[in-house]
Short mmCIF file of C-alpha atoms in Angstrom, two decimals:
data_model
loop_
_atom_site.label_atom_id
_atom_site.label_comp_id
_atom_site.label_asym_id
_atom_site.label_seq_id
_atom_site.Cartn_x
_atom_site.Cartn_y
_atom_site.Cartn_z
CA MET A 1 125.25 197.11 95.19
CA GLN A 2 127.93 194.61 95.67
CA ALA A 3 129.60 197.22 97.41
CA ARG A 4 126.88 197.86 99.83
CA TRP A 5 126.86 194.18 100.54
CA ARG A 6 130.54 193.70 101.17
CA ASP A 7 131.10 196.63 103.70
CA ASN A 8 128.12 194.83 105.64
CA VAL A 9 125.76 198.30 105.63
CA PRO A 10 122.08 197.24 106.13
CA ASP A 11 120.16 198.22 102.79
CA PRO A 12 116.16 197.77 103.19
CA GLU A 13 115.08 199.09 100.08
CA LEU A 14 116.92 195.83 98.55
CA GLU A 15 115.58 193.40 101.04
CA ALA A 16 111.74 194.47 100.05
CA ALA A 17 112.74 194.60 96.59
CA TYR A 18 113.75 190.81 97.42
CA LEU A 19 110.30 190.15 99.09
CA GLN A 20 108.56 191.41 95.81
CA PHE A 21 110.75 189.31 93.32
CA GLY A 22 109.65 186.26 95.67
CA ARG A 23 105.83 187.18 94.83
CA TYR A 24 106.41 188.06 91.33
CA LEU A 25 107.82 184.24 90.92
CA LEU A 26 105.12 182.42 93.27
CA ILE A 27 102.90 184.23 90.79
CA SER A 28 104.40 183.04 87.67
CA GLY A 29 105.16 179.89 88.84
CA SER A 30 101.76 179.16 90.15
CA ARG A 31 99.28 179.53 87.59
CA GLY A 32 98.06 176.47 86.22
CA SER A 33 97.16 173.33 88.53
CA LEU A 34 101.00 172.15 89.41
CA PRO A 35 102.98 173.80 91.86
CA ILE A 36 106.33 175.18 91.96
CA GLY A 37 109.16 172.60 91.33
CA LEU A 38 112.82 172.81 92.53
CA GLN A 39 113.89 175.17 89.76
CA GLY A 40 109.56 176.56 88.85
CA PRO A 41 109.61 176.95 84.98
CA TRP A 42 112.84 178.98 84.79
CA LEU A 43 114.94 175.49 83.91
CA ASP A 44 117.86 175.88 81.46
CA GLY A 45 117.97 172.67 80.02
CA ASN A 46 115.77 169.55 79.98
CA ASP A 47 117.93 167.71 82.68
CA PRO A 48 117.64 169.99 85.61
CA ASP A 49 119.26 168.28 89.10
CA TRP A 50 117.10 166.16 90.91
CA MET A 51 114.55 166.18 87.90
CA GLY A 52 113.29 169.35 88.66
CA ASP A 53 110.66 167.22 90.94
CA TYR A 54 108.47 167.83 94.12
CA HIS A 55 110.61 167.10 97.27
CA SER A 56 108.29 166.50 100.23
CA ASP A 57 110.83 167.05 102.90
CA VAL A 58 110.87 170.62 102.74
CA ASN A 59 111.23 172.15 99.30
CA ILE A 60 107.82 172.11 97.91
CA GLN A 61 106.03 173.20 101.12
CA MET A 62 108.61 176.18 101.73
CA THR A 63 108.01 177.30 98.10
CA TYR A 64 104.37 177.99 99.00
CA TRP A 65 105.29 179.71 102.56
CA PRO A 66 104.44 182.90 101.41
CA ALA A 67 101.40 182.33 99.71
CA ASP A 68 98.99 183.42 102.31
CA ARG A 69 101.66 185.09 104.62
CA ALA A 70 102.49 187.56 101.58
CA GLY A 71 99.00 188.49 100.41
CA LEU A 72 99.03 185.62 97.66
CA THR A 73 96.34 183.58 99.20
CA ASP A 74 95.17 182.18 95.27
CA THR A 75 98.51 181.08 94.54
CA PHE A 76 97.91 178.72 97.16
CA ASP A 77 95.46 176.56 94.47
CA ALA A 78 98.25 174.88 92.87
CA TYR A 79 99.71 173.10 95.14
CA ALA A 80 96.08 172.08 96.78
CA ASP A 81 94.83 171.29 93.47
CA TYR A 82 98.32 168.80 92.81
CA CYS A 83 98.01 166.95 96.30
CA VAL A 84 94.15 166.51 95.58
CA ALA A 85 94.69 164.82 92.12
CA GLN A 86 97.34 162.76 93.18
CA LEU A 87 95.41 161.44 96.16
CA PRO A 88 94.03 158.25 94.34
CA VAL A 89 97.54 157.13 92.86
CA TRP A 90 99.28 157.55 95.81
CA THR A 91 96.28 156.01 97.78
CA GLU A 92 96.81 152.82 95.70
CA VAL A 93 100.35 152.95 95.54
CA THR A 94 100.71 153.09 99.39
CA GLN A 95 98.25 150.40 100.14
CA ARG A 96 99.76 148.00 97.10
CA LEU A 97 103.58 148.37 97.43
CA PHE A 98 104.68 150.73 101.01
CA ASN A 99 104.34 147.23 103.29
CA THR A 100 107.07 145.64 100.30
CA SER A 101 110.07 144.12 101.57
CA THR A 102 112.06 146.47 99.53
CA ASN A 103 111.04 149.56 101.62
CA ARG A 104 113.11 150.20 104.50
CA PHE A 105 110.86 151.88 106.54
CA ARG A 106 107.70 149.51 106.15
CA ASN A 107 105.04 149.24 108.85
CA SER A 108 106.12 146.61 111.70
CA SER A 109 102.48 145.76 112.28
CA GLY A 110 102.31 144.17 108.61
CA ARG A 111 99.22 147.04 107.80
CA VAL A 112 98.36 149.47 105.89
CA ALA A 113 95.76 151.77 105.10
CA GLY A 114 95.17 155.79 103.52
CA TRP A 115 98.68 157.33 101.83
CA ALA A 116 101.91 158.30 101.89
CA VAL A 117 104.74 159.51 99.99
CA ALA A 118 107.97 159.43 98.91
CA PHE A 119 111.01 161.79 99.52
CA SER A 120 110.07 162.59 95.69
CA THR A 121 107.41 162.99 93.58
CA ASN A 122 106.26 163.94 89.99
CA PRO A 123 102.80 165.21 88.05
CA TYR A 124 102.32 161.56 86.79
CA GLY A 125 102.01 159.67 89.78
CA GLY A 126 105.53 158.55 89.91
CA SER A 127 107.91 158.56 92.84
CA GLY A 128 111.66 158.43 94.05
CA TRP A 129 114.56 157.88 96.23
CA TRP A 130 112.85 156.16 99.40
CA TRP A 131 109.30 155.99 100.90
CA HIS A 132 108.68 159.18 103.46
CA PRO A 133 106.40 158.00 105.68
CA SER A 134 106.05 161.67 107.50
CA GLY A 135 105.53 163.53 104.44
CA ASN A 136 102.10 163.26 104.10
CA ALA A 137 101.64 164.95 107.41
CA TRP A 138 103.84 167.83 106.61
CA LEU A 139 101.81 167.92 102.79
CA CYS A 140 98.54 168.33 105.11
CA GLN A 141 99.97 170.64 107.43
CA ASN A 142 100.54 173.06 104.72
CA LEU A 143 96.89 172.29 103.30
CA PHE A 144 95.10 172.66 106.93
CA GLU A 145 97.24 176.07 107.78
CA HIS A 146 96.00 177.41 104.04
CA TYR A 147 92.46 176.69 105.79
CA GLU A 148 93.72 178.71 108.95
CA TYR A 149 94.88 181.61 107.04
CA THR A 150 91.48 181.50 104.84
CA GLN A 151 88.45 180.09 106.48
CA ASP A 152 86.61 178.76 103.81
CA ARG A 153 85.01 175.71 104.77
CA GLY A 154 84.26 174.95 101.07
CA TYR A 155 88.09 174.39 100.71
CA LEU A 156 88.70 172.13 104.02
CA ALA A 157 86.22 169.77 102.27
CA LYS A 158 88.10 169.70 99.41
CA ILE A 159 91.24 168.39 101.16
CA TYR A 160 89.38 166.24 103.79
CA PRO A 161 89.59 163.37 102.24
CA ALA A 162 93.67 163.97 102.31
CA VAL A 163 93.84 164.82 105.73
CA LYS A 164 91.68 161.51 106.65
CA GLY A 165 93.79 159.10 104.43
CA ALA A 166 97.10 160.71 105.97
CA VAL A 167 95.55 159.98 109.87
CA GLU A 168 94.57 156.29 108.70
CA PHE A 169 98.24 155.53 107.10
CA TRP A 170 99.32 156.59 110.93
CA GLU A 171 96.71 154.58 113.00
CA THR A 172 98.63 151.74 111.14
CA ARG A 173 101.88 152.93 111.66
CA LEU A 174 102.51 153.69 115.25
CA VAL A 175 103.79 151.38 117.74
CA THR A 176 103.83 151.39 121.52
CA ALA A 177 107.02 151.81 123.90
CA THR A 178 108.28 152.34 127.47
CA VAL A 179 109.93 155.45 128.82
CA THR A 180 111.09 156.17 131.78
CA ASP A 181 111.03 159.91 133.52
CA ALA A 182 113.75 161.23 135.79
CA SER A 183 111.81 160.15 139.10
CA GLY A 184 112.30 156.45 137.58
CA ALA A 185 108.67 156.08 136.65
CA THR A 186 107.44 154.04 133.01
CA ARG A 187 104.82 154.56 130.93
CA GLU A 188 103.58 153.79 127.57
CA VAL A 189 103.64 156.06 124.88
CA LEU A 190 103.06 156.04 120.84
CA VAL A 191 105.51 156.64 118.53
CA ALA A 192 106.50 156.37 114.87
CA ASP A 193 107.67 153.32 113.64
CA ARG A 194 111.57 152.87 112.47
CA ASP A 195 112.29 155.96 110.02
CA TRP A 196 115.25 158.65 109.36
CA SER A 197 115.25 162.08 110.42
CA ALA A 198 115.55 163.65 106.69
CA GLU A 199 118.57 163.96 105.68
CA HIS A 200 120.81 162.71 108.34
CA GLY A 201 121.74 160.25 111.00
CA PRO A 202 120.62 156.17 111.51
CA GLN A 203 117.65 154.87 109.28
CA ASP A 204 115.94 152.73 111.45
CA THR A 205 115.07 154.78 114.54
CA ARG A 206 112.09 155.03 116.62
CA GLY A 207 110.02 157.68 117.20
CA ASN A 208 111.95 160.70 115.66
CA THR A 209 111.23 164.36 116.99
CA TYR A 210 110.31 165.25 112.99
CA SER A 211 107.19 162.18 112.86
CA GLN A 212 106.30 162.88 116.17
CA GLU A 213 105.65 166.87 116.43
CA LEU A 214 104.50 165.93 112.26
CA VAL A 215 101.97 163.80 113.70
CA TRP A 216 100.96 165.56 116.65
CA ASN A 217 99.95 168.23 114.45
CA LEU A 218 98.15 166.01 111.68
CA PHE A 219 96.01 164.51 114.60
CA GLU A 220 95.54 168.16 115.86
CA ASN A 221 94.62 169.23 112.38
CA TYR A 222 92.12 166.58 111.67
CA HIS A 223 90.14 166.67 115.02
CA THR A 224 89.85 170.22 114.38
CA ALA A 225 88.48 169.86 110.41
CA ALA A 226 86.17 166.94 111.79
CA ARG A 227 84.51 169.46 114.36
CA VAL A 228 84.20 172.08 111.59
CA LEU A 229 82.71 170.15 108.89
CA GLY A 230 80.60 167.98 111.51
CA ARG A 231 81.84 164.85 110.26
CA ASP A 232 83.76 161.53 111.77
CA ALA A 233 82.81 162.48 115.20
CA ASP A 234 83.63 159.16 116.97
CA HIS A 235 87.03 158.46 114.96
CA ALA A 236 88.36 162.55 115.81
CA ARG A 237 87.76 161.30 119.40
CA SER A 238 89.76 158.78 119.11
CA VAL A 239 92.80 159.98 116.83
CA ASP A 240 92.60 162.96 119.47
CA ALA A 241 93.37 160.15 122.26
CA LEU A 242 95.97 159.17 120.10
CA ARG A 243 97.18 162.04 119.85
CA LYS A 244 97.16 162.77 123.60
CA ARG A 245 99.58 159.95 124.07
CA LEU A 246 102.32 160.56 121.80
CA TYR A 247 105.97 160.48 122.84
CA LEU A 248 107.13 164.29 122.59
CA PRO A 249 110.88 165.36 122.82
CA GLU A 250 112.79 165.99 125.50
CA VAL A 251 116.34 167.74 126.74
CA SER A 252 119.38 166.12 126.11
CA PRO A 253 120.90 166.38 129.42
CA THR A 254 124.17 165.68 127.72
CA SER A 255 124.07 168.08 125.10
CA GLY A 256 121.29 170.69 126.55
CA TRP A 257 119.71 170.04 122.97
CA LEU A 258 116.13 169.25 121.77
CA GLN A 259 116.35 165.87 120.99
CA GLU A 260 116.35 164.45 117.55
CA TRP A 261 116.05 160.82 118.19
CA MET A 262 114.73 158.94 121.75
CA SER A 263 118.03 159.45 122.74
CA PRO A 264 119.81 161.92 124.72
CA ASP A 265 123.08 161.45 121.78
CA ASN A 266 122.99 163.19 118.69
CA LEU A 267 123.21 160.27 116.11
CA GLY A 268 123.85 162.87 112.97
CA GLU A 269 125.30 165.76 111.93
CA THR A 270 125.60 168.74 114.12
CA THR A 271 125.17 171.33 111.83
CA HIS A 272 123.28 169.58 109.12
CA ARG A 273 121.19 171.53 106.13
CA HIS A 274 117.64 170.03 107.64
CA LEU A 275 115.88 171.78 110.75
CA SER A 276 113.91 168.40 111.12
CA PRO A 277 113.64 168.08 114.91
CA LEU A 278 112.94 171.94 115.12
CA ILE A 279 109.71 171.48 112.74
CA GLY A 280 107.19 172.12 115.94
CA LEU A 281 108.60 175.42 116.26
CA PHE A 282 108.33 176.33 112.54
CA PRO A 283 106.38 175.94 110.64
CA GLY A 284 104.31 174.14 113.38
CA ASP A 285 104.07 176.13 116.50
CA ARG A 286 103.78 173.78 119.31
CA ILE A 287 106.90 175.02 120.93
CA ARG A 288 106.85 178.64 121.51
CA PRO A 289 108.53 181.18 123.89
CA ASP A 290 105.33 182.97 125.34
CA GLY A 291 105.40 181.08 128.26
CA SER A 292 103.41 178.28 126.88
CA THR A 293 105.90 175.81 126.66
CA PRO A 294 108.12 174.56 129.27
CA ALA A 295 111.29 177.00 129.48
CA ALA A 296 113.41 174.14 129.23
CA ILE A 297 112.12 173.04 125.67
CA VAL A 298 112.32 176.39 124.50
CA ALA A 299 115.89 176.20 125.45
CA GLY A 300 116.50 172.91 124.34
CA ALA A 301 114.94 174.09 120.83
CA THR A 302 116.85 177.75 120.88
CA ALA A 303 120.44 175.56 121.72
CA LEU A 304 119.98 172.88 118.72
CA LEU A 305 119.11 175.82 116.61
CA THR A 306 122.43 177.58 117.84
CA ALA A 307 124.31 174.46 116.91
CA ARG A 308 123.17 173.93 113.77
CA GLY A 309 124.79 177.56 112.30
CA MET A 310 124.47 180.56 110.19
CA ASN A 311 125.43 179.24 106.92
CA SER A 312 124.06 176.77 104.76
CA PHE A 313 122.21 176.49 101.86
CA GLY A 314 119.87 179.54 100.92
CA TRP A 315 116.95 177.56 101.89
CA ALA A 316 118.51 176.08 104.93
CA ASN A 317 119.18 179.78 105.84
CA ALA A 318 115.64 181.12 105.28
CA TRP A 319 114.04 177.83 107.47
CA ARG A 320 116.94 178.68 109.99
CA SER A 321 115.86 182.59 109.86
CA LEU A 322 112.20 181.76 110.52
CA CYS A 323 112.76 179.82 113.71
CA TRP A 324 114.97 182.80 114.81
CA ALA A 325 112.15 184.73 114.39
CA ARG A 326 109.61 182.69 116.16
CA LEU A 327 112.52 182.58 119.00
CA LYS A 328 111.95 186.51 119.11
CA ASP A 329 115.56 186.75 118.16
CA ALA A 330 115.47 189.70 115.41
CA GLU A 331 119.24 190.35 114.53
CA LYS A 332 119.96 186.39 113.81
CA ALA A 333 116.44 186.23 111.99
CA TYR A 334 117.91 189.24 109.88
CA GLN A 335 121.44 188.04 109.59
CA LEU A 336 120.34 184.51 107.88
CA ILE A 337 118.19 186.82 105.18
CA VAL A 338 121.65 189.09 104.89
CA ASN A 339 123.57 186.00 104.17
CA ASN A 340 121.22 184.58 101.31
CA LEU A 341 121.53 188.09 99.89
CA ARG A 342 125.01 187.90 99.65
CA PRO A 343 126.85 187.13 95.51
CA SER A 344 127.17 184.06 94.88
CA THR A 345 130.83 183.82 93.07
CA ASN A 346 132.36 181.02 91.35
CA GLY A 347 128.62 178.79 92.06
CA SER A 348 129.06 179.71 95.67
CA ASN A 349 125.87 179.85 97.59
CA GLY A 350 124.03 183.28 97.72
CA SER A 351 122.17 185.07 94.93
CA ALA A 352 123.13 185.78 91.60
CA MET A 353 122.69 188.89 89.71
CA ASN A 354 119.03 188.51 88.71
CA LEU A 355 118.37 187.57 92.72
CA PHE A 356 117.78 183.75 91.69
CA ASP A 357 119.31 181.46 94.84
CA ILE A 358 122.29 179.52 93.62
CA TYR A 359 122.86 176.06 95.27
CA GLU A 360 126.14 174.91 95.53
CA THR A 361 125.96 171.02 94.37
CA ASN A 362 130.00 170.92 94.40
CA PRO A 363 132.70 172.63 94.94
CA GLY A 364 132.95 175.48 91.95
CA ARG A 365 129.86 174.50 90.38
CA GLY A 366 126.18 176.05 91.26
CA ILE A 367 122.33 175.38 90.25
CA PHE A 368 119.11 177.92 90.72
CA GLN A 369 117.07 176.26 93.41
CA ILE A 370 113.78 178.42 93.87
CA ASP A 371 112.50 177.42 97.69
CA ALA A 372 114.88 180.12 99.10
CA ASN A 373 113.93 182.95 97.06
CA LEU A 374 110.84 181.66 98.42
CA GLY A 375 111.17 180.74 102.14
CA THR A 376 113.59 184.05 102.35
CA PRO A 377 110.43 186.13 101.81
CA ALA A 378 108.09 184.48 104.28
CA ALA A 379 111.23 185.03 106.73
CA ILE A 380 110.67 188.89 106.17
CA VAL A 381 106.86 188.78 107.13
CA GLU A 382 107.44 186.42 109.90
CA MET A 383 109.64 189.12 111.05
CA LEU A 384 107.02 191.18 111.19
CA LEU A 385 104.09 189.83 112.04
CA TYR A 386 103.21 186.08 113.67
CA SER A 387 99.89 184.35 113.60
CA ARG A 388 98.14 181.40 114.87
CA PRO A 389 94.36 181.15 115.18
CA GLY A 390 92.98 183.51 117.51
CA HIS A 391 96.47 185.55 118.19
CA VAL A 392 98.39 188.32 116.43
CA GLU A 393 101.84 189.65 117.07
CA LEU A 394 102.99 192.86 115.68
CA LEU A 395 106.92 193.00 115.10
CA PRO A 396 107.90 190.09 116.70
CA ALA A 397 111.25 189.52 115.36
CA LEU A 398 112.00 193.58 114.13
CA PRO A 399 115.71 194.06 113.40
CA ALA A 400 117.62 197.30 114.20
CA ALA A 401 117.78 197.92 110.34
CA TRP A 402 114.16 198.17 109.59
CA ALA A 403 113.47 199.39 113.17
CA SER A 404 113.40 203.18 112.04
CA ALA A 405 110.01 203.38 110.03
CA GLY A 406 108.27 200.88 107.61
CA SER A 407 104.77 199.78 106.90
CA VAL A 408 103.59 196.86 105.22
CA ALA A 409 100.17 195.96 104.08
CA GLY A 410 98.03 192.83 103.17
CA VAL A 411 99.57 190.42 105.48
CA GLY A 412 98.04 187.33 105.87
CA VAL A 413 96.74 186.49 109.89
CA ARG A 414 95.85 182.74 110.58
CA GLY A 415 92.09 182.61 111.98
CA GLY A 416 90.80 184.67 108.97
CA PHE A 417 91.84 188.04 108.76
CA THR A 418 94.59 190.90 107.02
CA ALA A 419 96.55 193.26 108.26
CA ASP A 420 98.33 196.40 107.49
CA LEU A 421 100.63 198.04 109.74
CA SER A 422 102.95 201.03 110.20
CA TRP A 423 105.73 201.60 112.76
CA ARG A 424 108.49 204.34 113.65
CA ASP A 425 110.98 203.62 115.63
CA GLY A 426 110.99 200.12 116.05
CA ARG A 427 106.92 200.57 117.27
CA VAL A 428 103.73 200.29 115.60
CA THR A 429 102.14 203.11 115.49
CA GLN A 430 99.25 201.80 113.46
CA ALA A 431 97.14 198.52 112.21
CA ARG A 432 94.28 197.92 110.14
CA LEU A 433 92.62 194.41 110.70
CA THR A 434 90.17 192.96 107.94
CA SER A 435 88.12 189.63 108.16
CA VAL A 436 88.16 187.41 105.35
CA GLY A 437 86.05 184.90 107.75
CA GLY A 438 87.60 185.39 111.05
CA ARG A 439 85.42 186.66 113.92
CA SER A 440 87.75 187.29 116.93
CA THR A 441 91.36 187.21 117.41
CA THR A 442 93.94 189.22 120.04
CA VAL A 443 96.37 191.75 118.73
CA LEU A 444 99.65 192.29 120.56
CA ALA A 445 101.44 195.10 119.93
CA ASN A 446 104.11 197.16 122.06
CA GLY A 447 103.52 194.94 124.81
CA ARG A 448 99.84 195.41 125.03
CA SER A 449 97.17 193.82 123.96
CA ARG A 450 93.49 194.14 122.17
CA GLN A 451 90.64 192.07 121.68
CA VAL A 452 89.40 192.77 118.13
CA THR A 453 85.94 191.37 117.05
CA LEU A 454 84.60 191.52 113.52
CA ARG A 455 82.09 190.30 110.64
CA PRO A 456 83.75 188.83 107.71
CA GLY A 457 84.03 191.66 105.20
CA GLU A 458 84.49 194.08 108.05
CA SER A 459 87.72 196.19 109.38
CA VAL A 460 88.94 198.01 112.44
CA THR A 461 92.26 200.27 112.36
CA LEU A 462 94.01 200.43 115.48
CA ARG A 463 95.51 203.18 116.62
CA ASN A 464 97.73 204.72 119.85
CA LEU A 465 98.75 201.30 120.69
#
């Protein structure tokens, strides 16, 4: 096995096994009401790095990216149950402590409502490190995306208080700023209060792309949830009006990258592990390479992703792979998967012999951290199928290594469907779509689109694609 890696020979069977191993870890670690922490239940002692906690600036979210994508929708309950159970204490602690003088990110308005989280949380209501104002929006993004896959109104009602509470927090946090466009015209926009672009750069800038994208998505999802459930119509309209006033990132005239801060200058590390400013590309999808997003924004996102590089920690490689898949660059997305499968030696980043991902904390010292074992399978699935409500694209980023022939079954589709598909010579040969609550969607395959309408429980097989 190591010889095949060393000789750079594609091994689709190994990559398929890695996907199935990730599914096994997700099933094994999500059997109760607690989600998987940084090492899941596979600890080698009682003093794990970072206390084996729940990090809210990508790690816990990434752990559950494959749940719906890889046909394991029931495993998401552990994540949702945790957030719902913690909501009362998160709310109480936020309203009591967020605006204290010890919080570097406190609201300059002096007001606070709803709930927020710290970068680190635990099952006992505890929080650590610093406050993470955008963390509530990111946790809610995962929560709402699960609804998009399942179309389960009962579940949506269950998470609705968490989504609404996060919205209320941001209603007290946004501040007004004046921006000037290329013609010299000025306009007022809403921006996030002083914050950090996790986990680098200055800690006191306003309007960071990371926060702006997450809040834009949060407000949109709340508007949809309120409409579906028939609740809070007036409040939802006012929140949607705030969303339309949010500042959205521009392309730096100096670097050509999508700006990470409201500045043409890069204020952080060029090759930093986090892809915070690209959250609108993945896991969000406001930035799309399908013509609906200005070409300059897509080019800026591509340039920034390129600058971040192709070699990092396992979870960072998985996030990069997912972004390249969204940009339909199959070979870059695939290379990052291969990078994660390289053997770890002397604690270096890569895979241990049992396929656990190894995170190099210091030269010569590596630890097992589970998020890459789950983010990488999510990337594999994303290369085979991209979806958003009302739209499914088959084989959007199929690499040459997998192109000759293959099949996959039970893939989750946002909008309330699952999909089975097979391909040969890089072209879809057959696809079967089953409704789990969805009614209508457009299926794009081999450059052609088909409109599909189903009742819940019905299936249709598409041939001659």
